[in-house]
Amino acid sequence: MTKINDIFRSMATNILNQTTRERIEDEVCRSLATVESYSSVWIGSFDADTKNAKIEIRESAKIGSEDSIRPSKKTTETVSSSLENKEVQVVNNGQKELALVPILSEEIPYGVLAIRSEGGIDNEELEMLEELGTLVGFRINAVEMRESLLSGRSIRLKFQVSDSRLFSIAISQRSESQVSIESMLPRSDGTFLQILRIDGVPERELREVADEHSPQLEQLEKLFVDEESGNRWAVITSTPCIAAPISEFGGKLKSATAENGVGEVITELPPEADVAELMERLESEYTGVQITAKRDESRQMPANGGAGQNETTGVGTSTARSQLFDRLTTRQREVLETAYLSGFFEMPRRKSSVEVAEMLGISQPTFSEHIRDIENELFSTILEE
């Protein structure tokens, strides 16, 4: 088990250094091939058209003979089931076991990592493989998003939603104030955290609306009141936020506001995104959804490969920030964003590590470990050549 741990740690570092999906998958297969008890490893891709697994064994991913790793019809069906349920599944075949690990990033399925073991796979290994699937999904997502940005092409979509079941819309309707959604994040227990900026609304009125949205709205907490930063509130709901379906289509939320009972959402999607399907999904989940603007954007990238400069400071912005964030996992980004918006990094701190951890639904030691890892990655990026 010690050797497996060492292989996993080394592989995790190497994955973060790869710049294409093919190289990421190759690195995973090559590294796992060095585990003595693993007789074969392959990766099945996700077919976006059929919403099923598509088993394609690339030459670079082969270990052993093709016959030993060619999936059976039953295995292919189990792969699809693993993707659909978004959980690790184990198939027993005599003395051999096949672990099927979904490769996911923010609920976006990229495929399944399959490992056949001669001596069985214990629970500790399965947990490590599940974490590996998440890491691989995160890295593939980061690489593809980066390629999309560097291509200079994207789809900018603006739409309205007037579903008063959404807390931000209900508040804006009741108070005639503008509500800005600064962050929407999934929590470890399956609920969702939103950080809202709400100005000019009495706390009593906010809590009345929160009570009306119970039990879906589980918690409303004041973060801080600031003349410059505005009044920030943390909201925890048991229902998915509107950012969830957008992220599944590879989109990034640019802004989300609500005023007079109408929400306006601006998102940036990769050029290959199916906008019609996304809107159909949103319309099935929320009322009053309507596209107000859609345009294909093509940005002229600088000759230096995209390293834009700030007009005032001359410091590289988009590329420098991308390099920093590329080294962070999705969860680390979420922790960093929540800590920042909660005032954790201010002096004195507006929220303690215990309070931020509670908002995220994790323990304080786990939060502190995330912060240390984030600091290590960011400082390494700054200081390393």
XYZ file of C-alpha atoms in Angstrom:
385
model
C 0.000 0.000 0.000
C 2.928 2.353 0.672
C 4.150 1.891 -2.908
C 0.662 2.562 -4.273
C 0.465 5.752 -2.200
C 3.811 6.902 -3.610
C 2.680 6.165 -7.176
C -0.566 8.082 -6.654
C 1.209 11.121 -5.211
C 3.725 11.194 -8.057
C 0.962 10.735 -10.621
C -1.099 13.583 -9.151
C 1.851 15.961 -9.567
C 2.552 14.788 -13.111
C -1.096 15.147 -14.148
C -1.088 18.819 -13.191
C 1.874 19.378 -15.506
C 0.179 17.912 -18.606
C -1.293 20.324 -21.162
C -3.571 18.098 -23.277
C -6.283 15.583 -22.470
C -4.437 12.822 -24.311
C -1.287 13.373 -22.266
C -3.289 13.398 -19.031
C -4.897 10.067 -19.863
C -1.572 8.606 -21.001
C 0.077 9.630 -17.738
C -2.692 7.985 -15.713
C -2.488 4.707 -17.626
C 1.298 4.586 -17.633
C 1.516 5.295 -13.903
C -1.134 2.759 -12.915
C 0.611 0.153 -15.078
C 3.464 0.179 -12.565
C 1.183 -1.175 -9.816
C 2.048 -4.869 -9.736
C -1.464 -6.093 -8.905
C -3.114 -4.166 -11.783
C -3.206 -6.381 -14.873
C -4.859 -3.888 -17.238
C -5.942 -0.260 -17.359
C -8.053 1.612 -19.902
C -10.181 4.745 -20.161
C -13.654 4.869 -21.659
C -14.780 8.235 -23.008
C -18.216 9.827 -22.641
C -20.361 10.193 -25.760
C -22.119 13.562 -25.417
C -24.626 12.696 -28.163
C -25.951 9.454 -26.632
C -25.152 10.394 -22.999
C -23.498 6.964 -22.646
C -19.996 5.616 -22.284
C -18.114 5.096 -25.518
C -15.367 2.538 -25.109
C -12.335 3.538 -27.126
C -8.983 1.982 -26.266
C -6.171 4.149 -27.596
C -2.814 2.588 -28.390
C -1.104 4.796 -25.841
C -3.478 3.585 -23.130
C -2.945 -0.132 -23.694
C -1.482 -2.376 -21.047
C -1.128 -6.042 -21.914
C -2.791 -7.599 -24.952
C -5.902 -6.098 -26.505
C -7.907 -9.220 -25.716
C -7.156 -8.855 -22.017
C -8.589 -5.372 -21.816
C -11.305 -5.310 -24.468
C -14.515 -4.634 -22.448
C -17.418 -7.065 -22.677
C -20.992 -5.948 -23.353
C -21.765 -6.319 -19.642
C -18.743 -4.204 -18.711
C -19.769 -1.504 -21.181
C -23.230 -1.382 -19.594
C -21.664 -1.128 -16.133
C -19.418 1.691 -17.352
C -22.499 3.616 -18.475
C -24.129 2.924 -15.106
C -21.042 4.198 -13.279
C -21.211 7.441 -15.250
C -24.951 7.829 -14.735
C -24.735 7.271 -10.976
C -21.449 9.189 -10.680
C -19.960 6.590 -8.353
C -17.247 3.942 -8.326
C -18.434 0.450 -9.213
C -16.638 -2.877 -8.874
C -17.278 -5.865 -11.138
C -16.212 -9.281 -9.794
C -15.061 -11.905 -12.274
C -13.679 -14.920 -10.474
C -10.413 -13.955 -8.811
C -10.197 -10.706 -10.771
C -11.914 -7.427 -9.979
C -12.605 -4.526 -12.306
C -12.931 -1.088 -10.689
C -14.808 1.523 -12.745
C -14.062 5.070 -11.647
C -16.074 7.973 -13.144
C -13.967 10.902 -14.368
C -15.942 13.989 -13.378
C -15.507 17.712 -12.960
C -18.335 19.704 -11.386
C -20.797 16.981 -12.470
C -19.472 17.081 -16.055
C -18.734 13.474 -17.155
C -15.562 12.943 -19.166
C -15.305 9.176 -19.042
C -14.465 6.187 -16.872
C -11.111 4.918 -15.665
C -11.081 1.105 -15.507
C -8.547 -0.924 -13.529
C -8.478 -4.709 -13.521
C -6.791 -6.226 -10.478
C -5.600 -9.794 -9.988
C -5.743 -9.712 -6.199
C -8.787 -7.520 -5.602
C -9.032 -3.848 -4.660
C -9.590 -2.825 -1.052
C -11.639 0.131 0.217
C -8.606 2.345 0.769
C -7.545 1.843 -2.851
C -11.080 2.589 -4.058
C -11.093 5.868 -2.123
C -7.766 6.864 -3.693
C -9.032 5.908 -7.158
C -12.179 7.979 -6.628
C -10.049 10.997 -5.706
C -7.923 10.309 -8.770
C -11.037 10.336 -10.980
C -11.970 13.746 -9.595
C -8.428 15.081 -10.112
C -8.280 13.804 -13.698
C -11.698 15.325 -14.433
C -10.613 18.646 -12.955
C -7.454 18.717 -15.015
C -9.206 17.775 -18.267
C -11.774 20.498 -17.619
C -9.038 23.064 -16.938
C -7.130 22.091 -20.096
C -10.211 22.228 -22.311
C -11.347 25.532 -20.839
C -7.871 26.946 -21.385
C -7.843 25.717 -24.998
C -11.235 27.335 -25.510
C -10.017 30.643 -24.083
C -6.797 30.585 -26.081
C -8.741 29.853 -29.252
C -10.353 33.249 -28.750
C -13.813 31.808 -29.428
C -16.742 31.469 -27.056
C -20.504 31.900 -26.806
C -21.749 34.709 -24.581
C -25.280 34.018 -23.424
C -27.577 36.303 -21.481
C -30.931 35.122 -20.207
C -33.618 36.087 -17.710
C -35.382 33.968 -15.120
C -38.347 34.986 -12.956
C -38.815 31.915 -10.766
C -39.676 33.226 -7.289
C -38.635 29.887 -5.770
C -35.120 31.274 -6.127
C -34.322 33.230 -2.958
C -32.452 36.043 -4.730
C -35.390 36.685 -7.066
C -37.931 36.575 -4.238
C -35.902 39.131 -2.238
C -35.600 41.497 -5.188
C -39.325 41.227 -5.831
C -40.296 41.885 -2.224
C -37.855 44.715 -1.501
C -37.352 46.258 -4.957
C -33.608 46.068 -4.261
C -30.884 44.605 -6.437
C -29.341 41.316 -5.371
C -25.957 40.252 -6.766
C -24.911 36.621 -6.612
C -21.161 36.633 -6.022
C -20.616 32.895 -5.663
C -22.512 29.620 -6.131
C -20.807 26.463 -4.874
C -21.722 22.835 -4.112
C -21.065 21.661 -0.544
C -19.728 18.262 0.502
C -23.122 17.163 1.894
C -24.955 17.742 -1.395
C -26.374 21.166 -0.514
C -25.381 24.432 -2.195
C -23.766 27.595 -0.857
C -24.511 30.992 -2.362
C -22.869 34.240 -1.315
C -25.110 37.211 -2.042
C -24.645 40.959 -1.928
C -27.891 42.536 -0.742
C -28.058 46.261 -0.055
C -30.866 48.223 1.534
C -32.954 45.315 2.823
C -33.659 45.050 6.585
C -32.488 41.820 8.185
C -35.987 41.094 9.463
C -37.361 41.148 5.920
C -34.593 38.871 4.660
C -35.324 36.316 7.363
C -39.059 36.442 6.632
C -38.418 35.548 2.997
C -35.941 32.869 4.090
C -38.629 31.306 6.320
C -41.017 31.259 3.350
C -38.425 29.282 1.363
C -37.915 26.684 4.112
C -37.103 23.799 4.117
C -35.284 24.199 0.764
C -33.432 27.182 2.215
C -31.641 25.657 5.175
C -29.547 28.554 6.459
C -29.194 32.323 6.070
C -26.128 33.871 7.686
C -24.868 37.437 7.704
C -21.224 37.573 6.665
C -20.559 41.270 7.124
C -21.813 44.775 6.440
C -19.408 47.112 4.671
C -19.949 50.461 2.957
C -17.523 49.527 0.158
C -18.105 45.784 -0.176
C -21.826 45.919 0.568
C -23.849 43.583 2.749
C -22.839 39.983 2.143
C -24.972 37.010 3.140
C -24.384 33.272 2.936
C -27.331 31.130 1.879
C -27.401 27.326 2.031
C -30.087 25.535 0.011
C -30.928 21.880 -0.562
C -31.892 22.512 -4.190
C -29.338 22.993 -7.000
C -28.482 26.581 -7.893
C -28.799 27.851 -11.448
C -25.042 27.599 -11.962
C -25.175 23.782 -11.768
C -26.674 23.081 -15.222
C -24.493 25.812 -16.750
C -21.321 24.158 -15.448
C -22.444 20.791 -16.836
C -22.326 22.356 -20.309
C -18.804 23.663 -19.696
C -20.009 27.204 -19.015
C -18.728 29.752 -16.539
C -21.000 32.167 -14.726
C -19.877 35.735 -15.488
C -22.549 37.575 -13.503
C -25.937 36.967 -11.903
C -28.206 39.692 -10.524
C -31.865 39.994 -9.581
C -34.000 43.140 -9.583
C -37.769 43.650 -9.353
C -38.381 39.910 -9.412
C -36.346 39.228 -12.551
C -32.938 37.593 -12.579
C -30.372 38.310 -15.271
C -27.636 35.761 -15.860
C -24.624 36.175 -18.140
C -22.557 33.106 -18.898
C -19.681 32.241 -21.202
C -19.863 28.871 -22.951
C -17.324 26.977 -25.043
C -17.942 27.292 -28.808
C -19.118 23.677 -29.104
C -21.788 23.993 -26.371
C -25.367 23.089 -27.343
C -27.213 26.276 -26.341
C -30.638 24.901 -27.329
C -30.160 21.885 -25.063
C -28.959 24.065 -22.189
C -31.998 26.324 -22.479
C -34.292 23.307 -22.622
C -32.698 22.054 -19.418
C -33.083 25.434 -17.686
C -36.699 25.798 -18.830
C -37.511 22.362 -17.400
C -36.165 23.358 -13.982
C -37.111 27.042 -13.670
C -40.015 29.242 -14.745
C -39.751 32.431 -16.745
C -36.514 31.503 -18.537
C -35.920 33.565 -21.670
C -32.842 34.309 -23.784
C -32.243 38.036 -24.139
C -28.900 37.984 -25.970
C -26.582 35.461 -27.596
C -23.476 36.116 -29.594
C -20.395 34.310 -30.747
C -17.294 36.065 -29.516
C -13.890 35.989 -31.130
C -11.142 37.715 -29.223
C -7.885 38.741 -30.846
C -5.232 36.978 -28.810
C -1.909 38.759 -28.216
C 1.140 37.484 -30.076
C 2.694 36.298 -26.808
C 0.128 33.528 -26.535
C -2.550 35.272 -24.539
C -0.632 37.056 -21.815
C -2.756 40.156 -21.617
C -1.387 43.127 -19.715
C -3.080 45.477 -17.349
C -3.061 48.952 -18.937
C -2.096 50.574 -15.658
C 0.426 48.191 -14.139
C 1.637 46.323 -17.221
C 1.394 43.096 -15.224
C 0.248 39.983 -17.117
C -3.345 39.310 -16.086
C -5.327 36.543 -17.771
C -2.422 34.182 -18.403
C -0.800 34.760 -15.013
C -4.084 34.161 -13.237
C -4.753 31.114 -15.414
C -1.368 29.646 -14.520
C -2.101 30.131 -10.845
C -5.582 28.642 -11.005
C -4.552 25.758 -13.270
C -2.614 24.320 -10.330
C -5.646 24.310 -8.042
C -8.316 21.638 -7.950
C -11.952 22.635 -8.306
C -12.462 22.176 -4.578
C -9.423 24.309 -3.741
C -10.789 27.105 -5.926
C -14.129 26.878 -4.133
C -12.452 27.033 -0.723
C -10.307 29.986 -1.807
C -13.245 31.910 -3.245
C -15.459 31.330 -0.209
C -12.693 32.277 2.223
C -11.967 35.464 0.289
C -15.600 36.569 -0.021
C -16.190 35.797 3.667
C -13.405 38.135 4.768
C -11.124 35.350 6.019
C -8.015 37.008 4.587
C -8.773 40.459 5.981
C -7.167 41.832 9.129
C -8.836 41.419 11.484
C -10.623 38.414 10.022
C -14.332 38.799 9.514
C -14.827 35.027 9.632
C -12.664 32.424 11.365
C -11.455 29.183 9.806
C -14.092 27.325 11.830
C -16.885 29.536 10.477
C -15.749 29.306 6.835
C -15.341 25.534 7.155
C -18.875 25.274 8.503
C -20.226 27.219 5.529
C -18.438 24.845 3.162
C -19.671 21.801 5.040
C -16.181 20.551 5.910
C -14.142 20.255 9.104
C -11.799 22.998 10.266
C -8.681 20.779 9.850
C -9.752 19.980 6.271
C -10.237 23.688 5.562
C -6.793 24.503 6.989
C -5.232 21.734 4.906
C -6.865 23.184 1.771
C -5.528 26.654 2.593
C -1.995 25.306 3.108
C -2.157 23.416 -0.187
C -3.457 26.501 -1.976
C -0.692 28.674 -0.543
C 1.908 26.083 -1.534
C 0.638 25.865 -5.122
C 0.312 29.619 -5.577
C 3.713 30.440 -4.095
C 5.338 27.651 -6.109
C 3.904 29.162 -9.282
C 5.201 32.611 -8.362
C 8.668 31.578 -7.196
C 9.529 28.713 -9.533
C 11.145 29.457 -12.866
